[in-house]
Structure formats: C-alpha cells, structure tokens
Amino acid sequence: MAATLPALESLYKKSAKRTWDVFAADADAGLKDDDDSARLRVAVKLRDEYAGYRDLPAALLSQQAPVGPARPKDPSRKLLTAGPSAPVDQTTSKALSLLHPTPQQKPSTFASQSKLSQALTLHKTTRTIKPTYHPPWKLVRVISGHLGWVRSVAVEPGNKWFATGAGDRVIKIWDLASGELKLSLTGHISTVRGLAVSNRHPYLFSCGEDKMVKCWDLEANKVIRHYHGHLSGVYSLSLHPTLDVLVTSGRDASARVWDMRTKAQIHVLAGHTATVADVKCQESDPQVITGSMDSTIRLWDLAAGKTLTTLTHHKKSVRALTIHPTEYTFASGSAGGNNIKKWKCPEGAFVFNFAGHNAIINTMSVNSEGVLFSGGDNGSISFWDWDSGQPFQNMEDIPQPGSLEAEAGLFCSTFDHTGTRLITGCADKTIKIYAEQSA
C-alpha cells in the first residue's frame, strides 16, 4: 500500500520554521534592522534625491532680498534630510559625506533653466494672443480649360495675369480680372509641377516630372534656356528675390541652385533622404528652406551650400512651405495631427502648431494681412489667423459636375499681390478663385 504524502501547507510551515531557526535564531542580531542602519539607509536615499536642493545656489542667493531685521542663524532651521523620527548624527553625516560629496552648482545650469523659463513664458504669451478679425472668404470664380490635375500656379509681379501648369503638360496664361485664357505654352512632356515668374526679368520658369527645368522668354513666348542636372522628376522651384539664382527640388532627394543666366549648377543641396517636395527662397538667412518627404525641413546656407539647421518636428512627409511676405517667419504642412507648424527665422525656432486641419496638406499660402490658407488632399480648406494660430473659416472644395467625388483635392495655391484674391489649383482640373468678402 502506497504511503500518502503530507499536506503541502504543513510542509510549507515546517520549511518556514526551519528557515527562521537558521537565519533568525538571535532575534536581537537577526534580520531586524538596528536604528543606525535604518537612519543611514533613509539618509542616503534622501541625499540621492535632494542633494542639489539643500542650499540655494549663489546665483539665486544674490537675488534674495533680506526681509525684516537680520536674525541669528538657528542650526535647527536647516533643511531636514532624514525626517523627524530619524535625526542624522555625526557618524551618519560623515558616512554620507564619504558616499556622496556635495556637488558644486554650476551657474550655466541655472542660466539654462532661466532661459527655459523665459521660452515657456514666451510660448504661453504667444499662444494667448487675441486673434485678429479677418473677413470671410468666398468662391467667386471657377475656371476650366486644363485636361489634367492643376499642379502649379504663379502670379506675375504686375498682378495682371497668372500662369498655371497641369497634368496635361501645358502651361496656360490667364487674365486675373476676367479669367480668360490668354496663351498656352507647350514644351513639357510630363506634368508641370512648378512655376515662378521673375519680378526682375521678363522670364517664366517651369519644372516638371520630365526632369526638365525651363526658362521661358515672355516677350517671344518660347523657351530660351534649359537647366540640366536633376536625375528624376522636379517637383518645385523658387526664384531668389534679389539674386539671379533659381533653386529647384525633386524626387532625387536634392535641391539644386542654378545661375539663371549661365545655366551653371552652383550647388547641389544634398542631405535629404527622400523626395524634396517644396523649396522656398527669401532674401535673408536662411535664404533657402526645403521640405521633404523624409519628414524633415532643412534651412540652408546658400553661400556655402550646406545645411544650417534640420527641423525634425514633423512625423510625416512635409509637402508644403510658405513664407510670410513681411514677417521673418514661415510655416510648413504635412499629414496627421498638429500637421501645420509655424517657425521663426533665422534659427528655425518652433513657434506653435496650427491645430485642427486633419488632412494631408498639399499647399499653403499666406498674405501680408496675416491670413494663412491651407488646402488638403481630401478637398478640405482652412483659413487661419497667422498671429494666434486660430482658424476662422473652414470650407470644402466642391468637385465640378462631371468629376469624381474623389477629385475634391487641392494641389497648389497662391494669393495675388494685393492679398485679396486666392487662386487654387484642383484635382477636378479647374482653377478656383476665392475673394475676401467686403464688410
């Protein structure tokens, strides 16, 4: 007959009793902590946590003004380190001084803390700016004529006409006041992705997915220069406001700087790891700003052809950039939440998010009155107050009759030079003009 095993609970109790007999036979000198070790343990822990805060640093002490008559120092008013139930005796203090010597506080640490406090205060005051009133915007004209998605738009300096480029490979010149077609320019063999009109020469510049960058003479209405060098489609171009310099960017993950007259390639701005979707030039540093599908923005030193700063705040592709015409600021747009961000030049300091336009932002424009326009891939439209970051109007792009519902998207936009008309290029192959409503 097999022997029955004892109950597990009795074995557990027996084992616990034997363990207690072996390791805690002497109750006074066993596992029980004595008072000295308990005090030491608490003191060391407190020292680790609060060593840097026992005394004020010299930088802060100098700012403290005496309040009332001077009083003699009371040793009992020191910062408590070991708690009221565990006073630190001389032995413990000596042990602590050996374990953790008092660190010397550096003034730079407090300088950086004060700078951080100033930055946070500035950020808070920036966000609480009262929004400026802006009149609402209204769709006033729809222009048809292109046979493909309208991907680029530019207004000439005289504000009399504007040019558009589309997936039908044609550049069209339109009268701004009447919306009538004035001229069609052919020469590209793929989608025209970028346009710019020089304010110093009678030139129109265009770029496209055919790797071509062209300079059109507007007096003869023909191409007079080609800029060869891009290895893939060219998605954006920008003219420098004061120099005879043209900057282009595209799918080869680079931006290229060209001498407008000699067609020479001055710099290859390399550093991005994906398509450079947009590029902007301005007169002061940074003179070139690029936004890429690697989710970064780079500020470039135009003279050296090198990166000054890389901004990594965006989580997804940066598809759109816009520079304020009078302030020293710019904005960038991507996809996802908090996808429109405002930045301050020249260092690229982050200012705040324009929060609320949850779409893939394809295009943005800002006028001198502080109205920021953002257009989404899904046809959503938002108008923002530039100073406060508050939206004051939301709209939807309505596809024209005969278009698919999915063709409610915006690809390009620009304000005219008065800032009172907005021209957009859309996926339904139309150009839509919005105007500021009078009070």
Coordinates of C-alpha atoms in Angstrom, one line a residue:
M1 CA 0.0 0.0 0.0
A2 CA 1.5 3.4 -1.1
A3 CA 2.3 5.9 1.6
T4 CA 0.3 9.1 1.4
L5 CA 2.2 12.4 1.1
P6 CA 1.8 15.0 3.8
A7 CA -0.3 18.2 3.1
L8 CA 1.6 20.9 1.2
E9 CA 0.6 23.5 3.8
S10 CA 2.2 21.6 6.7
L11 CA 5.4 21.2 4.6
Y12 CA 5.4 25.0 3.9
K13 CA 5.1 25.8 7.6
K14 CA 7.8 23.3 8.6
S15 CA 10.2 24.8 6.0
A16 CA 9.4 28.4 7.1
K17 CA 10.1 27.4 10.8
R18 CA 13.5 25.8 9.9
T19 CA 14.5 28.9 7.9
W20 CA 13.6 31.1 10.8
D21 CA 15.6 28.9 13.2
V22 CA 18.7 29.1 10.9
F23 CA 18.7 32.7 10.0
A24 CA 16.9 34.5 12.8
A25 CA 17.7 32.4 15.9
D26 CA 19.0 35.5 17.6
A27 CA 16.2 38.0 17.5
D28 CA 18.4 40.9 18.5
A29 CA 21.1 40.4 15.9
G30 CA 19.0 38.7 13.1
L31 CA 17.0 40.2 10.2
K32 CA 15.8 43.1 12.3
D33 CA 17.5 46.4 11.4
D34 CA 19.1 48.4 14.1
D35 CA 18.4 52.1 14.4
D36 CA 21.7 53.2 13.0
S37 CA 21.4 51.2 9.7
A38 CA 17.7 52.4 9.3
R39 CA 18.8 56.0 9.8
L40 CA 21.7 55.6 7.3
R41 CA 19.5 54.0 4.7
V42 CA 16.9 56.8 4.9
A43 CA 19.6 59.5 4.9
V44 CA 21.4 58.1 1.8
K45 CA 18.1 57.8 0.0
L46 CA 17.2 61.4 0.8
R47 CA 20.7 62.6 -0.1
D48 CA 20.4 61.0 -3.6
E49 CA 17.0 62.6 -4.1
Y50 CA 17.6 66.1 -2.7
A51 CA 21.3 66.8 -2.7
G52 CA 21.1 69.6 -5.2
Y53 CA 18.3 71.4 -3.3
R54 CA 19.6 71.6 0.3
D55 CA 21.0 75.1 -0.3
L56 CA 20.2 77.8 -2.8
P57 CA 22.9 78.4 -5.4
A58 CA 24.9 81.6 -5.4
A59 CA 23.1 82.9 -8.5
L60 CA 19.8 82.7 -6.7
L61 CA 21.1 83.7 -3.2
S62 CA 22.3 87.0 -4.8
Q63 CA 18.7 87.7 -5.9
Q64 CA 17.2 87.1 -2.4
A65 CA 16.4 90.4 -0.6
P66 CA 16.6 90.3 3.2
V67 CA 13.1 90.5 4.8
G68 CA 12.9 92.2 8.2
P69 CA 15.7 92.6 10.7
A70 CA 18.6 90.1 10.5
R71 CA 18.2 87.2 12.8
P72 CA 20.9 84.9 14.2
K73 CA 21.3 81.7 12.4
D74 CA 19.4 78.8 14.0
P75 CA 21.1 75.5 13.4
S76 CA 17.7 73.8 14.0
R77 CA 16.3 75.5 10.9
K78 CA 18.4 73.6 8.4
L79 CA 16.7 71.6 5.7
L80 CA 15.6 68.3 7.1
T81 CA 17.3 65.3 5.4
A82 CA 16.5 62.3 7.4
G83 CA 13.0 63.0 8.7
P84 CA 11.8 64.0 12.2
S85 CA 11.9 60.4 13.5
A86 CA 15.5 59.8 12.3
P87 CA 17.9 62.7 13.1
V88 CA 21.3 62.4 11.4
D89 CA 24.1 62.1 13.9
Q90 CA 27.8 62.8 13.3
T91 CA 28.6 59.3 12.3
T92 CA 25.8 59.2 9.7
S93 CA 26.8 62.7 8.3
K94 CA 30.4 61.5 8.0
A95 CA 29.3 58.4 6.1
L96 CA 27.1 60.5 3.9
S97 CA 29.9 62.9 3.1
L98 CA 32.1 60.0 2.0
L99 CA 29.4 58.3 0.0
H100 CA 28.1 61.5 -1.8
P101 CA 30.3 64.6 -1.8
T102 CA 28.3 67.8 -2.2
P103 CA 28.2 68.7 -5.9
Q104 CA 29.3 72.2 -6.9
Q105 CA 26.4 74.0 -8.6
K106 CA 27.3 75.5 -12.0
P107 CA 25.9 78.9 -13.0
S108 CA 25.3 77.6 -16.5
T109 CA 22.8 75.1 -15.2
F110 CA 20.7 77.9 -13.7
A111 CA 21.2 80.1 -16.8
S112 CA 19.8 77.3 -19.0
Q113 CA 16.9 76.9 -16.5
S114 CA 16.2 80.6 -16.7
K115 CA 16.3 80.5 -20.5
L116 CA 13.9 77.6 -20.5
S117 CA 11.5 79.5 -18.2
Q118 CA 11.7 82.5 -20.5
A119 CA 11.0 80.4 -23.5
L120 CA 8.0 78.7 -21.8
T121 CA 6.7 82.1 -20.7
L122 CA 7.1 83.5 -24.3
H123 CA 5.4 80.4 -25.7
K124 CA 2.5 80.9 -23.3
T125 CA 2.1 84.6 -24.2
T126 CA 2.3 83.8 -27.9
R127 CA -0.5 81.3 -27.6
T128 CA -2.8 83.7 -25.8
I129 CA -2.6 86.4 -28.4
K130 CA -6.1 87.6 -29.3
P131 CA -7.0 86.6 -32.9
T132 CA -7.2 89.4 -35.4
Y133 CA -10.6 89.7 -37.2
H134 CA -10.4 88.6 -40.8
P135 CA -13.4 88.9 -43.3
P136 CA -14.7 85.6 -44.6
W137 CA -13.6 84.2 -48.0
K138 CA -16.0 83.2 -50.8
L139 CA -15.6 81.2 -54.0
V140 CA -16.1 83.8 -56.8
R141 CA -14.9 82.1 -60.0
V142 CA -14.2 78.6 -61.4
I143 CA -12.0 78.4 -64.5
S144 CA -11.9 75.4 -66.7
G145 CA -9.5 74.6 -69.5
H146 CA -6.9 72.2 -68.3
L147 CA -7.2 68.5 -69.2
G148 CA -5.3 67.3 -66.1
W149 CA -4.8 68.0 -62.4
V150 CA -3.7 71.6 -61.9
R151 CA -0.4 71.2 -60.0
S152 CA 1.2 74.7 -60.1
V153 CA 0.2 78.4 -60.1
A154 CA 2.1 81.7 -60.1
V155 CA 1.0 85.3 -60.4
E156 CA 3.1 87.9 -62.3
P157 CA 4.5 90.9 -60.5
G158 CA 2.2 93.3 -62.2
N159 CA -0.9 91.4 -60.9
K160 CA -2.5 91.4 -64.3
W161 CA -2.2 87.7 -65.2
F162 CA -1.3 84.3 -63.7
A163 CA 0.1 81.1 -65.0
T164 CA -1.0 77.5 -64.3
G165 CA 0.7 74.2 -65.0
A166 CA -1.1 70.8 -65.1
G167 CA -1.0 67.1 -65.8
D168 CA -1.9 67.8 -69.4
R169 CA 1.7 69.1 -69.9
V170 CA 0.5 72.6 -70.8
I171 CA 1.2 75.9 -69.2
K172 CA -1.7 78.3 -69.5
I173 CA -1.7 82.1 -69.0
W174 CA -4.9 83.6 -67.7
D175 CA -6.2 87.1 -67.2
L176 CA -6.6 87.6 -63.5
A177 CA -9.5 90.1 -63.7
S178 CA -11.7 88.3 -66.3
G179 CA -10.4 84.7 -66.0
E180 CA -10.0 84.5 -69.8
L181 CA -7.3 82.3 -71.4
K182 CA -4.6 84.5 -73.0
L183 CA -1.9 81.9 -74.0
S184 CA -0.9 78.3 -73.9
L185 CA 2.7 77.2 -73.8
T186 CA 3.7 73.7 -74.8
G187 CA 7.1 72.0 -74.4
H188 CA 7.0 69.8 -71.3
I189 CA 6.4 66.1 -71.9
S190 CA 5.1 65.4 -68.5
T191 CA 3.1 67.0 -65.6
V192 CA 4.2 70.6 -64.9
R193 CA 4.8 70.7 -61.1
G194 CA 6.3 74.1 -60.5
L195 CA 6.0 77.7 -61.9
A196 CA 7.6 81.0 -61.0
V197 CA 7.6 84.5 -62.7
S198 CA 10.6 86.7 -62.2
N199 CA 10.0 90.2 -60.8
R200 CA 13.3 91.4 -62.3
H201 CA 13.3 89.9 -65.8
P202 CA 10.6 89.0 -68.4
Y203 CA 11.0 85.3 -67.6
L204 CA 8.7 82.5 -66.6
F205 CA 10.4 79.4 -65.1
S206 CA 8.8 76.0 -65.1
C207 CA 9.7 72.5 -63.9
G208 CA 8.0 69.1 -64.3
E209 CA 8.1 65.4 -63.8
D210 CA 10.0 65.1 -67.1
K211 CA 13.2 66.2 -65.2
M212 CA 13.2 69.4 -67.2
V213 CA 13.6 73.0 -65.8
K214 CA 12.8 75.6 -68.5
C215 CA 13.2 79.4 -68.8
W216 CA 10.5 81.0 -71.0
D217 CA 11.0 84.4 -72.6
L218 CA 7.7 86.1 -72.1
E219 CA 8.4 88.6 -74.9
A220 CA 8.9 85.9 -77.5
N221 CA 6.8 83.2 -75.7
K222 CA 9.4 80.5 -76.2
V223 CA 12.0 78.5 -74.2
I224 CA 15.4 80.2 -74.1
R225 CA 17.2 78.1 -71.5
H226 CA 17.2 74.5 -70.1
Y227 CA 18.8 73.6 -66.7
H228 CA 20.0 70.0 -66.8
G229 CA 21.1 68.1 -63.8
H230 CA 18.1 66.6 -61.9
L231 CA 18.0 62.8 -62.0
S232 CA 14.3 62.4 -61.7
G233 CA 11.1 64.5 -61.6
V234 CA 11.4 68.1 -60.5
Y235 CA 8.6 69.0 -58.0
S236 CA 9.2 72.6 -57.0
L237 CA 11.1 75.7 -57.9
S238 CA 11.7 79.1 -56.4
L239 CA 13.4 82.3 -57.5
H240 CA 15.7 84.2 -55.2
P241 CA 14.1 87.7 -54.7
T242 CA 17.4 89.7 -55.3
L243 CA 19.9 87.4 -56.9
D244 CA 19.9 85.9 -60.4
V245 CA 19.5 82.5 -58.8
L246 CA 17.0 79.7 -59.3
V247 CA 16.5 76.8 -56.8
T248 CA 14.8 73.6 -57.8
S249 CA 14.0 70.4 -55.9
G250 CA 12.5 67.0 -56.7
R251 CA 12.5 63.2 -56.4
D252 CA 16.2 62.8 -56.5
A253 CA 16.2 64.0 -52.8
S254 CA 18.2 67.1 -53.6
A255 CA 17.7 70.8 -54.2
R256 CA 19.9 72.4 -56.9
V257 CA 20.9 76.0 -57.2
W258 CA 21.3 77.4 -60.7
D259 CA 22.8 80.5 -62.2
M260 CA 19.8 81.9 -64.0
R261 CA 21.8 83.4 -66.9
T262 CA 24.7 80.9 -67.5
K263 CA 22.6 77.8 -66.7
A264 CA 25.5 76.6 -64.4
Q265 CA 24.7 74.5 -61.4
I266 CA 26.1 76.4 -58.4
H267 CA 25.3 73.9 -55.6
V268 CA 23.7 70.6 -55.0
L269 CA 22.0 70.8 -51.7
A270 CA 22.2 67.2 -50.5
G271 CA 21.2 65.8 -47.2
H272 CA 17.5 64.8 -47.5
T273 CA 16.8 61.1 -47.8
A274 CA 13.5 61.3 -49.8
T275 CA 11.7 63.5 -52.3
V276 CA 12.1 67.2 -51.7
A277 CA 8.5 68.3 -52.2
D278 CA 8.9 72.0 -51.8
V279 CA 11.5 74.7 -51.7
K280 CA 11.3 78.4 -50.9
C281 CA 13.8 81.3 -51.2
Q282 CA 14.0 84.5 -49.3
E283 CA 16.3 87.5 -49.2
S284 CA 17.7 87.0 -45.7
D285 CA 19.2 83.9 -44.0
P286 CA 18.2 81.2 -44.2
Q287 CA 18.0 82.0 -47.9
V288 CA 16.8 78.5 -48.9
I289 CA 14.3 76.4 -47.0
T290 CA 13.3 72.8 -48.1
G291 CA 10.6 70.4 -47.0
S292 CA 11.0 66.8 -47.7
M293 CA 9.0 63.5 -47.6
D294 CA 11.6 62.2 -45.2
S295 CA 9.6 64.4 -42.7
T296 CA 12.3 67.0 -42.1
I297 CA 12.8 70.6 -43.0
R298 CA 16.3 72.0 -43.7
L299 CA 17.5 75.5 -43.6
W300 CA 20.4 76.1 -46.0
D301 CA 23.4 78.4 -46.1
L302 CA 23.2 79.5 -49.8
A303 CA 26.8 80.7 -49.9
A304 CA 28.3 77.5 -48.6
G305 CA 25.7 75.1 -50.0
K306 CA 25.4 73.4 -46.6
T307 CA 22.7 72.7 -44.1
L308 CA 22.4 75.3 -41.3
T309 CA 19.6 73.5 -39.3
T310 CA 17.5 70.4 -39.7
L311 CA 14.0 70.6 -38.2
T312 CA 12.6 67.2 -37.2
H313 CA 9.3 68.1 -35.5
H314 CA 7.0 66.6 -38.2
K315 CA 6.2 63.0 -38.1
K316 CA 5.2 62.6 -41.8
S317 CA 6.1 64.0 -45.2
V318 CA 6.5 67.7 -45.4
R319 CA 4.7 68.6 -48.6
A320 CA 4.2 72.4 -48.4
L321 CA 6.0 75.5 -47.2
T322 CA 5.0 79.2 -47.2
I323 CA 7.0 82.3 -46.1
H324 CA 5.3 85.3 -44.6
P325 CA 5.8 88.2 -47.0
T326 CA 6.6 90.8 -44.3
E327 CA 7.5 88.9 -41.1
Y328 CA 10.6 86.8 -40.5
T329 CA 8.6 83.6 -40.2
F330 CA 7.4 80.6 -42.2
A331 CA 5.0 77.7 -42.0
S332 CA 5.2 74.0 -43.0
G333 CA 2.5 71.5 -43.7
S334 CA 2.4 67.7 -43.6
A335 CA -0.2 65.0 -42.7
G336 CA -1.7 63.8 -39.4
G337 CA -2.4 65.7 -36.2
N338 CA -0.6 69.1 -35.5
N339 CA 0.4 69.0 -39.1
I340 CA 0.8 72.7 -39.7
K341 CA 3.7 74.4 -37.8
K342 CA 4.9 77.9 -37.6
W343 CA 8.6 78.7 -37.4
K344 CA 10.8 81.7 -36.7
C345 CA 13.8 82.6 -38.7
P346 CA 16.8 82.6 -38.9
E347 CA 17.4 79.7 -36.4
G348 CA 14.1 77.8 -37.2
A349 CA 12.7 78.2 -33.7
F350 CA 9.3 76.4 -33.3
V351 CA 6.5 78.9 -32.5
F352 CA 3.3 76.8 -32.4
N353 CA 1.0 74.4 -34.2
F354 CA -2.0 75.4 -36.3
A355 CA -4.1 72.5 -34.9
G356 CA -7.3 71.2 -36.5
H357 CA -6.8 70.6 -40.2
N358 CA -6.7 66.8 -40.2
A359 CA -5.7 66.0 -43.8
I360 CA -2.7 65.7 -46.0
I361 CA -1.7 69.3 -46.5
N362 CA -0.7 69.7 -50.2
T363 CA -0.5 73.5 -50.3
M364 CA -0.3 76.6 -48.1
S365 CA -0.2 80.3 -48.8
V366 CA -0.1 83.4 -46.5
N367 CA -0.7 87.1 -47.4
S368 CA 0.6 90.3 -45.8
E369 CA -2.7 90.7 -43.8
G370 CA -1.9 87.5 -41.8
V371 CA -4.3 85.1 -43.4
L372 CA -2.9 81.6 -43.8
F373 CA -4.6 79.3 -46.3
S374 CA -4.2 75.5 -46.1
G375 CA -5.6 73.1 -48.7
G376 CA -5.9 69.3 -48.1
D377 CA -5.7 66.3 -50.3
N378 CA -9.3 65.5 -49.4
G379 CA -10.7 68.9 -50.5
S380 CA -10.8 70.4 -47.0
I381 CA -9.9 74.1 -46.8
S382 CA -9.0 76.2 -43.8
F383 CA -8.2 79.9 -43.2
W384 CA -6.2 80.8 -40.2
D385 CA -5.1 83.9 -38.3
W386 CA -1.3 83.9 -38.6
D387 CA -0.5 85.6 -35.3
S388 CA -2.7 83.5 -33.0
G389 CA -2.9 80.2 -34.9
Q390 CA -6.7 80.2 -34.7
P391 CA -8.8 79.0 -37.6
F392 CA -11.6 81.5 -38.6
Q393 CA -13.1 79.6 -41.6
N394 CA -13.4 76.0 -42.8
M395 CA -14.7 75.1 -46.2
E396 CA -14.9 72.1 -48.6
D397 CA -13.7 72.1 -52.2
I398 CA -16.7 71.0 -54.3
P399 CA -15.8 69.0 -57.4
Q400 CA -17.3 70.3 -60.6
P401 CA -20.1 68.5 -62.4
G402 CA -18.7 65.5 -64.3
S403 CA -15.9 65.0 -61.9
L404 CA -15.5 62.1 -59.5
E405 CA -16.2 62.7 -55.8
A406 CA -12.6 61.7 -55.1
E407 CA -11.4 64.6 -57.2
A408 CA -12.1 67.1 -54.4
G409 CA -8.4 67.8 -53.7
L410 CA -6.2 70.9 -53.8
F411 CA -2.6 70.8 -55.1
C412 CA -1.4 74.4 -55.4
S413 CA -2.4 77.9 -54.2
T414 CA -1.2 81.5 -54.2
F415 CA -2.5 84.9 -53.2
D416 CA -2.4 87.7 -55.7
H417 CA -0.1 90.6 -54.9
T418 CA -2.9 92.6 -53.2
G419 CA -3.7 89.6 -50.9
T420 CA -7.4 89.9 -51.5
R421 CA -7.7 87.1 -54.0
L422 CA -6.7 83.5 -53.7
I423 CA -6.0 81.2 -56.7
T424 CA -6.1 77.4 -56.2
G425 CA -5.4 74.5 -58.5
C426 CA -7.6 71.5 -58.0
A427 CA -7.9 67.8 -58.8
D428 CA -11.1 68.3 -60.8
K429 CA -8.9 70.1 -63.4
T430 CA -10.3 73.5 -62.5
I431 CA -8.8 76.7 -61.1
K432 CA -10.9 78.3 -58.4
I433 CA -10.5 81.9 -57.3
Y434 CA -11.6 83.0 -53.8
A435 CA -12.1 86.6 -52.7
E436 CA -12.2 88.3 -49.4
Q437 CA -15.8 89.5 -48.7
S438 CA -16.2 93.1 -48.0
A439 CA -17.8 94.1 -44.7

